[in-house]
Coordinates of C-alpha atoms in Angstrom, one line a residue:
M150 CA 5.2 -12.3 -9.2
L151 CA 4.9 -13.4 -6.3
G152 CA 6.8 -15.7 -5.0
K153 CA 9.9 -16.0 -6.6
K154 CA 13.5 -14.8 -5.4
G155 CA 16.5 -13.8 -6.0
N156 CA 17.8 -16.0 -9.1
D157 CA 15.1 -17.5 -9.4
A158 CA 12.8 -15.2 -10.8
W159 CA 15.6 -14.9 -14.1
G160 CA 13.0 -15.7 -17.1
T161 CA 9.5 -15.8 -14.8
R162 CA 6.6 -13.8 -15.8
G163 CA 4.1 -11.4 -13.7
N164 CA 2.8 -8.2 -14.0
W165 CA 5.2 -6.4 -11.2
C166 CA 8.2 -7.4 -9.6
V167 CA 10.0 -5.9 -6.8
L168 CA 14.1 -5.7 -6.0
Y169 CA 15.0 -5.6 -2.1
G170 CA 18.1 -3.7 -0.7
V171 CA 19.7 -2.7 2.5
K172 CA 21.4 0.7 2.3
E173 CA 22.6 2.7 5.2
G174 CA 20.7 0.5 6.6
K175 CA 18.1 1.3 5.6
S176 CA 15.1 -1.0 3.7
L177 CA 14.7 0.4 -0.3
S178 CA 12.8 -1.1 -2.0
V179 CA 12.1 -0.5 -6.2
A180 CA 9.3 -1.9 -8.3
I181 CA 8.2 -2.3 -11.6
I182 CA 5.4 -2.6 -12.9
D183 CA 4.1 -3.9 -16.1
H184 CA 1.0 -2.2 -18.0
P185 CA -1.6 -4.7 -19.7
K186 CA -1.6 -2.8 -23.1
N187 CA 1.9 -4.1 -23.3
P188 CA 3.4 -6.1 -25.9
G189 CA 4.7 -9.6 -24.7
Y190 CA 2.6 -8.8 -21.5
P191 CA 3.1 -9.7 -19.2
T192 CA 6.5 -9.2 -19.5
Y193 CA 9.3 -11.7 -18.5
W194 CA 11.7 -10.2 -16.5
H195 CA 15.7 -10.0 -16.4
A196 CA 15.9 -10.3 -12.4
R197 CA 19.6 -11.6 -10.6
D198 CA 20.8 -11.2 -7.7
Y199 CA 23.6 -8.9 -8.1
G200 CA 21.0 -6.3 -8.7
L201 CA 20.0 -7.0 -12.6
F202 CA 16.6 -6.0 -12.8
A203 CA 14.5 -5.3 -16.2
A204 CA 11.8 -6.5 -18.0
N205 CA 12.3 -7.7 -20.7
P206 CA 8.8 -8.1 -23.1
L207 CA 10.5 -9.4 -26.4
G208 CA 12.3 -12.2 -24.8
Q209 CA 8.9 -14.9 -25.5
A210 CA 10.9 -16.7 -27.3
I211 CA 13.7 -17.3 -25.4
F212 CA 12.4 -17.9 -22.0
S213 CA 9.9 -19.9 -23.4
E214 CA 12.1 -22.7 -25.1
G215 CA 10.3 -22.1 -28.2
K216 CA 6.8 -22.2 -27.2
E217 CA 6.3 -18.9 -27.9
S218 CA 6.6 -16.3 -29.4
L219 CA 6.2 -12.5 -30.0
N220 CA 6.8 -10.8 -33.8
L221 CA 6.6 -7.5 -33.6
T222 CA 7.3 -5.2 -36.7
L223 CA 7.6 -1.6 -37.3
K224 CA 6.6 -0.3 -40.4
P225 CA 9.1 2.7 -41.3
G226 CA 7.8 5.6 -39.2
A227 CA 5.8 3.8 -37.1
S228 CA 6.0 3.7 -33.5
V229 CA 5.1 1.1 -30.5
T230 CA 4.8 2.2 -26.7
F231 CA 5.7 0.6 -24.2
R232 CA 4.1 1.3 -19.8
Y233 CA 5.5 0.7 -17.2
R234 CA 5.2 3.1 -13.4
I235 CA 7.8 2.7 -11.2
L236 CA 7.5 2.5 -7.1
V237 CA 11.1 3.9 -5.5
G238 CA 9.8 3.0 -1.3
S239 CA 12.2 3.6 1.9
G240 CA 12.0 2.5 5.0
T241 CA 9.5 -0.3 4.6
E242 CA 9.6 -3.1 2.0
V243 CA 6.6 -2.8 0.2
S244 CA 3.9 -5.9 -0.1
A245 CA 2.6 -7.8 -2.6
D246 CA -1.0 -6.6 -1.5
T247 CA 0.5 -2.9 -2.9
L248 CA 1.5 -3.8 -5.5
N249 CA -1.2 -5.3 -6.7
K250 CA -3.4 -2.7 -6.1
Q251 CA -0.9 -0.4 -7.6
A252 CA -1.0 -3.5 -10.8
A253 CA -4.5 -3.6 -11.0
N254 CA -4.9 0.8 -10.2
F255 CA -2.0 1.2 -13.0
G256 CA -4.1 -1.5 -15.7
K257 CA -7.1 0.1 -15.7

């Protein structure tokens, strides 16, 4: 997801999202990269400027105002796997180019 910041990132879709912060004067970043095999890819993001940060692949109907839906149903004993890559950085902000490359490699 490129170009959305703070609360504007809420409910948008993208194959990655990154949270930046500063602790003790040092830049920190936490990025989550969605995998193409995940149900609902690319995911919708819960991201707020106060630190809420999560993927929500099952919220399609709410975020699209009913234009999309994901009817994921599991039979008894069945399972589903969700794949995410987490990147944690310290000292510099991770670039969109780096995240796009990581996402492409993760999706292979």
